Coordinates of C-alpha atoms in Angstrom, one line a residue:
Chain A
M1 CA -4.5 0.4 -12.0
S2 CA -1.9 1.6 -9.8
H3 CA -1.9 -1.5 -7.5
I4 CA -1.9 -5.1 -8.4
H5 CA -5.0 -5.9 -6.2
I6 CA -3.8 -9.5 -5.8
P7 CA -3.6 -10.8 -2.3
D8 CA -0.4 -12.2 -0.7
G9 CA 0.5 -15.8 -1.6
V10 CA -1.3 -16.0 -4.9
L11 CA 1.5 -15.2 -7.3
P12 CA 4.4 -17.6 -7.4
T13 CA 7.5 -16.9 -5.1
W14 CA 10.0 -16.4 -8.0
L15 CA 7.7 -13.6 -9.4
W16 CA 7.2 -11.5 -6.3
V17 CA 10.9 -12.0 -5.2
L18 CA 12.0 -10.9 -8.6
G19 CA 9.6 -7.8 -8.2
W20 CA 11.1 -6.9 -4.9
A21 CA 14.7 -7.2 -6.3
L22 CA 14.0 -5.1 -9.3
A23 CA 12.1 -2.4 -7.1
L24 CA 14.9 -2.2 -4.7
L25 CA 17.3 -1.8 -7.5
V26 CA 15.4 0.8 -9.3
V27 CA 14.5 2.8 -6.1
T28 CA 18.2 2.7 -4.9
T29 CA 19.4 3.9 -8.3
A30 CA 16.8 6.6 -8.3
G31 CA 17.8 7.5 -4.7
R32 CA 21.4 7.9 -5.5
I33 CA 20.6 10.1 -8.5
A34 CA 18.1 12.3 -6.5
E35 CA 20.8 12.8 -3.7
R36 CA 23.2 14.4 -6.2
A37 CA 21.0 17.5 -6.2
D38 CA 19.6 19.5 -3.4
I39 CA 18.2 16.9 -1.0
R40 CA 16.6 19.4 1.3
R41 CA 14.4 20.7 -1.4
R42 CA 13.6 17.2 -2.7
V43 CA 12.6 15.4 0.5
P44 CA 9.7 17.5 1.3
L45 CA 8.5 17.6 -2.3
V46 CA 8.5 13.9 -2.6
A47 CA 6.7 13.5 0.7
V48 CA 3.9 15.9 0.0
V49 CA 3.2 14.4 -3.4
S50 CA 3.4 10.9 -2.0
A51 CA 1.0 12.0 0.9
L52 CA -1.4 13.5 -1.8
M53 CA -1.5 10.2 -3.6
I54 CA -2.1 8.4 -0.5
V55 CA -4.9 10.7 0.4
A56 CA -6.4 10.2 -3.1
M57 CA -6.1 6.4 -2.8
S58 CA -7.7 6.3 0.5
S59 CA -10.7 8.3 -0.5
E60 CA -13.5 6.7 -2.3
I61 CA -15.9 8.3 -4.8
V62 CA -19.0 7.2 -3.0
P63 CA -21.6 6.0 -5.5
L64 CA -18.9 4.1 -7.4
A65 CA -16.7 2.5 -4.9
Y66 CA -13.8 3.7 -6.9
H67 CA -10.6 5.4 -5.7
V68 CA -8.5 7.6 -7.7
N69 CA -4.6 7.4 -7.8
L70 CA -3.4 10.7 -9.0
T71 CA -0.3 8.9 -10.5
V72 CA -0.1 10.9 -13.6
I73 CA -0.4 14.1 -11.7
G74 CA 2.3 12.9 -9.3
G75 CA 4.5 12.1 -12.3
V76 CA 4.0 15.5 -13.8
L77 CA 4.8 17.3 -10.6
L78 CA 7.8 15.2 -9.6
G79 CA 9.5 14.1 -12.9
P80 CA 10.9 10.5 -13.5
V81 CA 13.5 10.1 -10.9
L82 CA 11.5 11.4 -7.9
A83 CA 8.4 9.6 -9.1
I84 CA 10.1 6.2 -8.7
I85 CA 10.8 7.1 -5.0
A86 CA 7.3 8.3 -4.5
A87 CA 6.0 5.1 -5.9
F88 CA 7.9 3.1 -3.4
I89 CA 6.9 5.2 -0.5
V90 CA 3.3 5.1 -1.4
E91 CA 3.2 1.4 -1.6
I92 CA 5.0 0.9 1.6
I93 CA 2.6 3.1 3.5
L94 CA -0.4 1.3 1.8
A95 CA 0.9 -2.1 2.5
M96 CA 1.3 -1.2 6.1
L97 CA -2.4 0.0 6.2
G98 CA -3.5 -3.4 4.7
H99 CA -4.1 -1.7 1.2
G100 CA -2.1 -3.9 -1.0
G101 CA 0.0 -7.0 -0.2
V102 CA 3.5 -7.0 1.3
T103 CA 4.8 -9.6 -1.0
V104 CA 3.5 -7.9 -4.1
L105 CA 4.9 -4.6 -2.8
G106 CA 7.8 -4.9 -5.2
L107 CA 5.7 -5.4 -8.3
N108 CA 3.3 -2.8 -7.2
T109 CA 6.2 -0.3 -6.9
I110 CA 7.3 -1.2 -10.6
V111 CA 3.7 -0.8 -11.8
I112 CA 3.0 2.5 -10.2
A113 CA 6.5 3.9 -11.1
I114 CA 5.9 2.9 -14.7
E115 CA 2.4 4.6 -14.4
M116 CA 3.9 7.9 -13.2
V117 CA 6.9 8.0 -15.6
L118 CA 4.9 7.0 -18.6
G119 CA 2.1 9.4 -17.7
Q120 CA 4.5 12.3 -17.3
A121 CA 6.2 11.4 -20.7
L122 CA 2.8 11.2 -22.5
F123 CA 1.5 14.4 -21.0
A124 CA 4.7 16.2 -22.1
A125 CA 4.3 14.7 -25.6
F126 CA 0.7 15.6 -25.9
I127 CA 1.4 19.2 -24.7
R128 CA 4.0 19.5 -27.4
L129 CA 1.4 18.2 -29.9
F130 CA -1.6 20.2 -28.8
G131 CA 0.0 23.2 -27.2
K132 CA -0.2 24.5 -23.5
R133 CA -3.8 25.7 -24.0
K134 CA -5.1 22.2 -24.2
V135 CA -3.8 20.9 -20.8
A136 CA -7.1 19.1 -20.0
V137 CA -7.1 17.2 -23.3
A138 CA -3.6 16.2 -23.0
A139 CA -4.0 15.1 -19.5
F140 CA -7.1 13.0 -20.2
I141 CA -5.5 11.2 -23.2
A142 CA -2.3 10.6 -21.4
T143 CA -4.0 9.2 -18.3
V144 CA -6.2 6.8 -20.3
L145 CA -3.4 5.6 -22.4
T146 CA -1.1 5.2 -19.4
L147 CA -3.8 3.3 -17.4
A148 CA -4.5 1.1 -20.4
C149 CA -0.9 0.2 -20.6
T150 CA -0.4 -0.5 -16.8
T151 CA -3.6 -2.5 -16.8
S152 CA -2.2 -4.6 -19.6
L153 CA 1.1 -5.0 -17.6
V154 CA -0.8 -6.2 -14.5
V155 CA -2.6 -8.9 -16.8
G156 CA 0.9 -9.6 -18.1
I157 CA 2.1 -10.2 -14.6
V158 CA -0.8 -12.5 -13.7
A159 CA -0.1 -14.3 -17.1
L160 CA 3.5 -14.7 -16.3
S161 CA 2.6 -16.6 -13.1
G162 CA 0.5 -18.7 -15.5
P163 CA -1.7 -21.6 -15.1
A164 CA 1.3 -23.8 -14.6
G165 CA 2.8 -21.4 -11.9
A166 CA -0.6 -21.0 -10.3
S167 CA -1.3 -24.7 -9.9
R168 CA 2.1 -25.3 -8.7
E169 CA 1.6 -22.8 -6.0
T170 CA -1.7 -24.2 -5.0
G171 CA -0.4 -27.4 -4.4
A172 CA 1.4 -29.1 -1.6
L173 CA 4.9 -30.6 -1.9
D174 CA 5.0 -34.3 -1.7
P175 CA 8.3 -35.2 0.2
G176 CA 8.3 -38.6 -1.3
T177 CA 8.3 -37.6 -5.0
L178 CA 9.3 -33.9 -4.6
K179 CA 6.2 -33.1 -6.6
F180 CA 3.4 -30.7 -5.8
A181 CA 0.1 -32.2 -5.2
N182 CA -3.3 -30.4 -5.0
P183 CA -4.5 -30.1 -1.5
F184 CA -8.1 -29.6 -2.7
A185 CA -7.9 -32.7 -4.9
E186 CA -9.4 -34.7 -1.9
D187 CA -11.8 -31.9 -1.1
V188 CA -11.0 -30.4 2.3
F189 CA -14.5 -29.5 3.1
R190 CA -16.2 -32.8 2.3
L191 CA -13.7 -35.2 3.6
G192 CA -12.4 -33.0 6.5
L193 CA -15.6 -31.7 7.9
F194 CA -18.7 -33.5 6.7
S195 CA -17.4 -37.0 6.2
G196 CA -15.0 -36.9 9.2
G197 CA -12.3 -38.4 6.9
E198 CA -13.7 -41.8 6.3
G199 CA -12.5 -43.4 3.2
H200 CA -9.5 -41.1 3.1
G201 CA -6.1 -42.5 3.2
S202 CA -4.6 -45.6 1.8
G203 CA -7.9 -47.0 0.6
S204 CA -9.0 -44.1 -1.4
P205 CA -7.7 -43.9 -5.0
K206 CA -5.1 -41.4 -5.7
P207 CA -6.0 -38.7 -8.3
A208 CA -4.0 -38.7 -11.4
P209 CA -1.1 -36.3 -11.4
G210 CA -2.2 -32.9 -12.4
A211 CA -5.9 -33.9 -12.4
G212 CA -8.2 -31.3 -10.8
K213 CA -5.5 -28.8 -10.1
P214 CA -6.8 -25.4 -9.5
A215 CA -5.4 -22.9 -11.8
L216 CA -5.9 -19.3 -12.0
S217 CA -7.7 -18.3 -15.2
V218 CA -5.7 -15.5 -16.8
G219 CA -8.3 -15.1 -19.6
R220 CA -11.2 -14.6 -17.3
F221 CA -9.0 -12.3 -15.2
A222 CA -8.2 -10.3 -18.4
A223 CA -11.9 -10.2 -19.4
V224 CA -12.8 -8.8 -16.0
V225 CA -10.1 -6.3 -15.9
Y226 CA -10.7 -5.0 -19.5
T227 CA -14.4 -4.7 -18.9
L228 CA -14.2 -2.8 -15.7
G229 CA -10.9 -1.0 -16.4
P230 CA -12.1 1.5 -19.1
I231 CA -14.7 2.9 -16.6
G232 CA -11.9 3.6 -14.0
W233 CA -9.4 5.0 -17.0
A234 CA -12.2 7.4 -17.9
L235 CA -12.9 8.6 -14.3
E236 CA -9.2 8.8 -13.5
G237 CA -8.7 10.7 -16.9
L238 CA -11.4 13.3 -16.2
L239 CA -10.3 13.9 -12.7
T240 CA -6.7 14.3 -13.9
A241 CA -7.8 16.6 -16.6
W242 CA -10.0 18.7 -14.4
V243 CA -7.2 19.0 -11.7
L244 CA -4.2 19.8 -14.2
G245 CA -6.6 22.1 -16.2
Y246 CA -7.3 23.9 -12.8
V247 CA -3.5 24.0 -11.9
S248 CA -2.6 25.3 -15.3
R249 CA -5.0 28.3 -14.7
V250 CA -4.0 29.1 -11.2
R251 CA -0.4 28.1 -10.8
P252 CA 0.9 27.4 -14.3
E253 CA 4.5 27.3 -13.0
L254 CA 3.9 24.0 -11.3
L255 CA 3.4 22.3 -14.7
W256 CA 5.9 23.8 -17.0
P257 CA 9.5 22.8 -16.0
K258 CA 11.3 25.9 -17.4
G259 CA 8.9 28.4 -15.6
R260 CA 9.1 26.0 -12.5
R261 CA 12.9 26.0 -12.6
R262 CA 13.2 29.6 -13.1
S263 CA 10.6 30.6 -10.4
R264 CA 12.1 28.2 -7.9
R265 CA 15.6 29.5 -8.5
Q266 CA 14.3 33.0 -7.9
G267 CA 12.4 31.9 -4.9
D268 CA 15.5 30.2 -3.4
D269 CA 17.7 33.2 -4.1
A270 CA 15.2 35.5 -2.2
R271 CA 14.7 33.0 0.5
E272 CA 18.4 32.2 0.9
A273 CA 19.1 36.1 1.1
S274 CA 16.4 36.5 3.8
A275 CA 17.6 33.4 5.7
D276 CA 21.2 34.9 5.7
A277 CA 19.9 38.2 6.8
E278 CA 18.2 36.6 9.7
A279 CA 21.0 34.4 10.6
E280 CA 23.5 37.1 10.8
P281 CA 22.2 39.0 13.8
A282 CA 21.5 35.5 15.6
G283 CA 25.1 34.6 15.0
G284 CA 26.4 37.9 16.2
D285 CA 24.3 37.5 19.4
R286 CA 25.9 34.1 20.1
S287 CA 29.3 35.4 19.5
Chain B
M1 CA -11.8 8.1 3.9
M2 CA -9.2 6.4 6.0
D3 CA -8.9 7.7 9.5
V4 CA -5.1 8.1 9.8
G5 CA -5.6 10.0 13.1
A6 CA -7.3 7.0 14.7
I7 CA -4.5 4.7 13.5
D8 CA -1.7 7.0 15.0
R9 CA -3.7 7.5 18.3
S10 CA -3.8 3.7 18.6
A11 CA -0.1 3.3 17.8
T12 CA 1.2 6.0 20.1
S13 CA -1.3 6.0 23.1
G14 CA -2.9 3.3 25.2
T15 CA -1.6 0.3 26.8
G16 CA -1.4 -3.5 26.2
P17 CA 1.4 -6.1 25.7
L18 CA 1.4 -5.5 21.9
R19 CA 2.2 -1.9 22.4
E20 CA 5.0 -2.8 24.9
A21 CA 6.7 -5.4 22.7
S22 CA 9.8 -4.5 20.8
P23 CA 9.1 -3.0 17.2
T24 CA 11.8 -5.3 15.8
V25 CA 10.0 -8.5 17.4
K26 CA 6.7 -7.4 16.0
L27 CA 8.1 -7.0 12.5
A28 CA 9.9 -10.4 12.8
A29 CA 6.5 -12.1 14.1
L30 CA 4.7 -10.3 11.0
A31 CA 7.3 -11.9 8.6
L32 CA 6.6 -15.4 10.2
I33 CA 2.8 -14.9 9.9
L34 CA 3.1 -13.7 6.3
A35 CA 5.2 -16.8 5.5
A36 CA 2.6 -18.9 7.1
T37 CA 0.0 -17.3 4.9
L38 CA 1.9 -17.7 1.7
I39 CA 2.7 -21.2 2.1
N40 CA -0.7 -22.8 2.8
W41 CA -3.8 -22.9 0.7
N42 CA -5.9 -24.7 3.2
V43 CA -8.9 -22.5 4.2
L44 CA -9.1 -24.0 7.6
V45 CA -5.3 -23.5 8.3
L46 CA -5.7 -19.9 7.2
A47 CA -8.8 -19.6 9.4
G48 CA -6.6 -20.8 12.2
V49 CA -4.0 -18.1 11.6
F50 CA -6.7 -15.6 11.4
A51 CA -8.3 -16.7 14.6
L52 CA -4.9 -16.4 16.4
L53 CA -4.5 -12.8 15.0
L54 CA -8.0 -12.0 16.4
A55 CA -6.9 -13.3 19.8
A56 CA -3.7 -11.2 19.5
M57 CA -5.8 -8.2 18.7
A58 CA -7.9 -8.8 21.9
W59 CA -4.9 -9.6 24.0
G60 CA -3.1 -6.3 22.8
Q61 CA -6.2 -4.2 23.6
L62 CA -6.5 -2.9 20.2
R63 CA -9.8 -1.4 18.8
A64 CA -11.6 -4.2 16.9
P65 CA -13.7 -2.0 14.6
L66 CA -10.6 -0.1 13.4
A67 CA -8.4 -3.2 12.9
L68 CA -11.1 -5.2 11.2
G69 CA -12.3 -2.3 9.1
L70 CA -8.7 -1.8 7.7
A71 CA -8.2 -5.6 7.3
A72 CA -11.4 -5.8 5.5
Y73 CA -10.5 -3.4 2.8
P74 CA -8.3 -5.7 0.6
A75 CA -11.0 -8.3 0.8
L76 CA -13.0 -6.3 -1.6
F77 CA -10.4 -6.5 -4.2
A78 CA -9.6 -10.1 -3.3
V79 CA -13.2 -11.0 -3.9
I80 CA -13.0 -9.3 -7.4
F81 CA -9.7 -11.2 -8.1
A82 CA -11.0 -14.4 -6.8
F83 CA -14.3 -14.0 -8.9
A84 CA -12.1 -13.2 -11.9
S85 CA -9.5 -16.0 -11.7
A86 CA -10.3 -18.7 -9.2
P87 CA -11.4 -22.1 -10.6
D88 CA -13.5 -23.1 -7.8
L89 CA -15.1 -21.8 -4.6
T90 CA -12.6 -23.3 -2.3
T91 CA -9.6 -21.6 -4.0
A92 CA -11.7 -18.3 -4.1
A93 CA -12.2 -18.5 -0.3
A94 CA -8.5 -19.2 0.2
I95 CA -7.5 -16.2 -1.9
V96 CA -9.8 -14.0 0.2
A97 CA -8.6 -15.7 3.5
K98 CA -5.0 -14.9 2.5
A99 CA -5.8 -11.3 1.7
V100 CA -7.6 -10.6 5.0
T101 CA -5.0 -12.6 7.2
A102 CA -2.0 -11.0 5.8
A103 CA -3.7 -7.6 6.0
L104 CA -4.8 -8.1 9.7
A105 CA -1.2 -9.1 10.6
A106 CA 0.2 -5.9 9.0
V107 CA -2.6 -3.8 10.7
L108 CA -1.9 -5.2 14.1
V109 CA 1.7 -4.1 13.8
V110 CA 0.7 -0.6 12.5
L111 CA -1.9 -0.1 15.2
S112 CA 0.5 -1.0 18.1
T113 CA 3.8 0.6 16.8
P114 CA 4.5 4.3 16.2
Y115 CA 5.3 4.8 12.6
P116 CA 8.9 6.1 13.0
Q117 CA 9.7 2.8 14.7
I118 CA 8.5 0.9 11.7
F119 CA 10.1 3.0 9.2
A120 CA 13.5 2.9 11.1
H121 CA 13.9 -0.6 9.7
V122 CA 13.1 0.4 6.3
Q123 CA 15.6 3.5 6.5
R124 CA 18.5 1.0 7.0
I125 CA 18.2 -0.5 3.5
V126 CA 17.2 2.4 1.3
P127 CA 19.0 5.7 0.3
G128 CA 18.7 8.6 2.7
I129 CA 16.3 10.5 0.6
V130 CA 13.8 7.5 0.4
G131 CA 14.0 6.9 4.2
D132 CA 13.5 10.6 5.1
A133 CA 10.8 11.2 2.5
L134 CA 9.0 8.1 4.1
L135 CA 8.9 9.6 7.4
M136 CA 7.7 13.0 6.1
T137 CA 5.0 11.4 3.9
Y138 CA 3.3 9.8 6.8
R139 CA 3.3 13.3 8.6
S140 CA 2.2 15.1 5.6
A141 CA -0.7 12.5 5.0
F142 CA -2.2 13.6 8.3
I143 CA -2.1 17.3 7.5
L144 CA -3.6 16.7 3.9
L145 CA -6.3 14.3 5.1
E146 CA -7.5 16.9 7.5
K147 CA -7.2 19.7 4.8
F148 CA -9.0 17.5 2.2
S149 CA -12.0 16.9 4.4
S150 CA -12.4 20.7 5.1
L151 CA -12.0 21.3 1.4
L152 CA -14.6 18.8 0.6
V153 CA -17.0 20.3 3.1
A154 CA -16.3 23.7 1.6
T155 CA -17.0 22.6 -1.9
R156 CA -20.2 20.9 -0.7
L157 CA -21.3 24.1 1.0
R158 CA -20.6 26.1 -2.2
S159 CA -22.2 23.7 -4.6
G160 CA -24.8 21.7 -2.7
D161 CA -25.1 17.9 -2.0
P162 CA -24.3 16.0 -5.3
G163 CA -26.6 13.1 -4.3
R164 CA -26.2 10.3 -6.7
S165 CA -24.8 12.4 -9.7
I166 CA -21.5 10.9 -10.6
V167 CA -20.5 14.0 -12.7
R168 CA -21.2 16.4 -9.7
T169 CA -19.4 14.1 -7.3
M170 CA -16.5 13.9 -9.7
K171 CA -16.4 17.7 -10.2
M172 CA -16.5 18.2 -6.4
A173 CA -13.6 15.7 -5.9
A174 CA -11.6 17.3 -8.7
S175 CA -12.2 20.8 -7.2
A176 CA -11.2 19.7 -3.7
L177 CA -8.2 17.8 -5.1
G178 CA -7.1 20.9 -7.1
G179 CA -7.2 23.0 -4.0
L180 CA -5.3 20.3 -2.0
L181 CA -2.7 20.0 -4.7
L182 CA -1.9 23.8 -4.5
Y183 CA -1.9 23.6 -0.6
S184 CA 0.5 20.6 -0.7
M185 CA 2.9 22.5 -2.9
D186 CA 2.9 25.3 -0.4
L187 CA 3.4 22.8 2.4
A188 CA 6.4 21.3 0.7
Q189 CA 7.9 24.8 0.5
R190 CA 7.0 25.5 4.2
D191 CA 8.7 22.1 5.2
Y192 CA 11.7 23.0 3.2
D193 CA 12.1 26.3 4.9
I194 CA 11.6 24.7 8.4
M195 CA 14.3 22.0 7.5
R196 CA 16.8 24.7 6.4
V197 CA 16.2 26.6 9.7
R198 CA 16.7 23.4 11.6
G199 CA 19.9 22.5 9.9
Y200 CA 18.8 19.3 8.1
E201 CA 21.6 17.9 6.2
G202 CA 20.1 14.9 4.6
R203 CA 19.5 12.4 7.3
L204 CA 16.6 12.1 10.0
R205 CA 17.9 9.7 12.6
I206 CA 15.5 7.5 14.5
V207 CA 16.5 5.6 17.6
P208 CA 14.8 2.2 17.8
N209 CA 12.7 1.7 21.0
K210 CA 13.7 -1.0 23.3
T211 CA 11.1 -3.5 24.6
R212 CA 9.1 -2.7 27.7
N213 CA 7.6 -6.4 27.9
R214 CA 10.0 -9.2 27.4
L215 CA 7.3 -11.8 27.9
A216 CA 5.2 -10.3 25.1
D217 CA 8.3 -10.5 22.8
V218 CA 8.6 -14.2 23.6
V219 CA 4.9 -14.9 23.2
L220 CA 4.8 -13.1 19.8
L221 CA 7.9 -14.9 18.4
V222 CA 6.6 -18.3 19.7
A223 CA 3.2 -17.7 18.2
G224 CA 4.6 -16.6 14.9
A225 CA 6.8 -19.7 14.7
A226 CA 3.9 -21.9 15.7
M227 CA 1.7 -20.4 12.9
L228 CA 4.6 -21.0 10.3
A229 CA 5.3 -24.6 11.6
T230 CA 1.6 -25.5 11.4
S231 CA 1.3 -24.1 8.0
V232 CA 4.5 -26.0 6.8
V233 CA 3.4 -29.2 8.3
F234 CA -0.1 -29.0 6.9
R235 CA 1.2 -28.3 3.4
L236 CA 3.9 -31.1 3.5
G237 CA 1.5 -33.5 4.8
S238 CA -1.7 -32.3 3.3
A239 CA -2.7 -35.8 1.9
T240 CA -2.7 -37.2 5.5
L241 CA -3.7 -34.1 7.5
N242 CA -6.3 -32.4 5.4
P243 CA -9.2 -34.4 7.2
Y244 CA -8.0 -33.0 10.5
S245 CA -7.7 -29.3 9.3
W246 CA -10.7 -28.4 11.5
I247 CA -8.5 -28.8 14.5
V248 CA -6.3 -25.8 13.5
P249 CA -8.7 -22.9 14.1
L250 CA -9.6 -24.3 17.6
P251 CA -6.5 -23.0 19.6
G252 CA -7.1 -19.5 18.0
V253 CA -10.7 -19.6 18.9
A254 CA -10.1 -20.6 22.5
L255 CA -7.4 -17.9 23.0
L256 CA -9.8 -15.5 21.5
A257 CA -12.6 -16.4 23.9
L258 CA -10.1 -16.2 26.8
A259 CA -8.7 -12.9 25.7
A260 CA -12.2 -11.4 25.3
A261 CA -13.2 -12.6 28.7
T262 CA -10.1 -11.2 30.3
G263 CA -10.6 -7.9 28.5
R264 CA -14.3 -7.7 29.6
R265 CA -13.3 -8.4 33.3
R266 CA -10.6 -5.6 33.0
A267 CA -13.2 -3.3 31.6

């Protein structure tokens, strides 16, 4: 449940503005922390992992009409700080491609960032619990738990907008009373199209305040999400387990931070030495 | 799978007033249209905005199947959301209309503007690492999508057509994604080496393009402002104006017919 698949204009303004503000604050802080280290190393790493997630999210598993997210894998590869940046980047690109709303981009970033950070933390915890030989089991449980948590977060966000918020948003501002009235209370289809507007206006009785206001049903939304969600969690969990299990067999240094740090440092030293060796004659030629 | 190559070809090559307009103006028009979509819940007003966007697509000589295909994607999720939460059919239709209209507006910008020009504006407000990674992500996505396609073909050739078997499809996808993950780590390393050699010091600079068609800029801004104004007026005066909502889609439909006829004559 990486994205809130809720269209633009459904959530109340205060909620998505708050989401944007929070996301910008978190991303800016993460960016400042990340820039303290070797930025040249981090930019391509964040870019390819974000691109990997975009590829996964834009590829459908055909018989199921389900797309994977790879958020837990992204979190494991990047760590918490870079994961927040990757979440923001993925959401911007997906929003520009029509996959996810522009106004809910901030909330989406928060949800996906939490998914990546929590997934990484749970995976690390389960590896400590089960040992490095049980990568697939740890990955599966971590993914399912993470997705269950973020799905609940999404339901919580919709609940925050609440029936009151939703009905206010679906209404129209009455400039006389500064209250919101429901534009559908007088039935746009029946009066506007099929009856030509007869009987509409001063003669028609006004509906009671609040009567007939359309409110989003949080309970029904939660019921649908919690019914369909576990299928997605299981699929994502299986895929994450298979992929991380495969990586742990062929390239374990990508998963274990100590090994990764050591091998990177060694790789960097070797590369820097070779780059210096190459640069010297070139500099000599120029001079 | 999303055809990012086709999206980029549309943004960087071809002609038409939308491609010639200033990227800044296009983003401003997008903001106006999004505001129009956010404010109103009248399905016919939303249909009016959508019709005007279709006219802009035809006027801008953008590929309709590509634009509509991308814009239709969020409709799938909007239908689920609407089914799960909307209290009645009209509200459900409005939810789906909002999703598709907002998505079409964003897609028209993406299909007519090279991605560095869009991200140049994001770069101004985010830390350097975020802006630079954003630019490199888009580029990497092309490479990885192509690689993923060939990995999927290779996996299918090795293990055969999975048919309708979910487990076999999942295993194939996992195998291809595992290979892709290893490839992407190597790609990150290669990018890092290239950036070192080129002397990257923590900022990729993008110079924003200037407009090549001032008239297109004016048309876009006026159209965006008109959509927002219509949306605001129909919301504020909904009690009086709702019966006349059917008028709103008419200008869009007329402009769409005109743009389509002009396009056919040009072809």
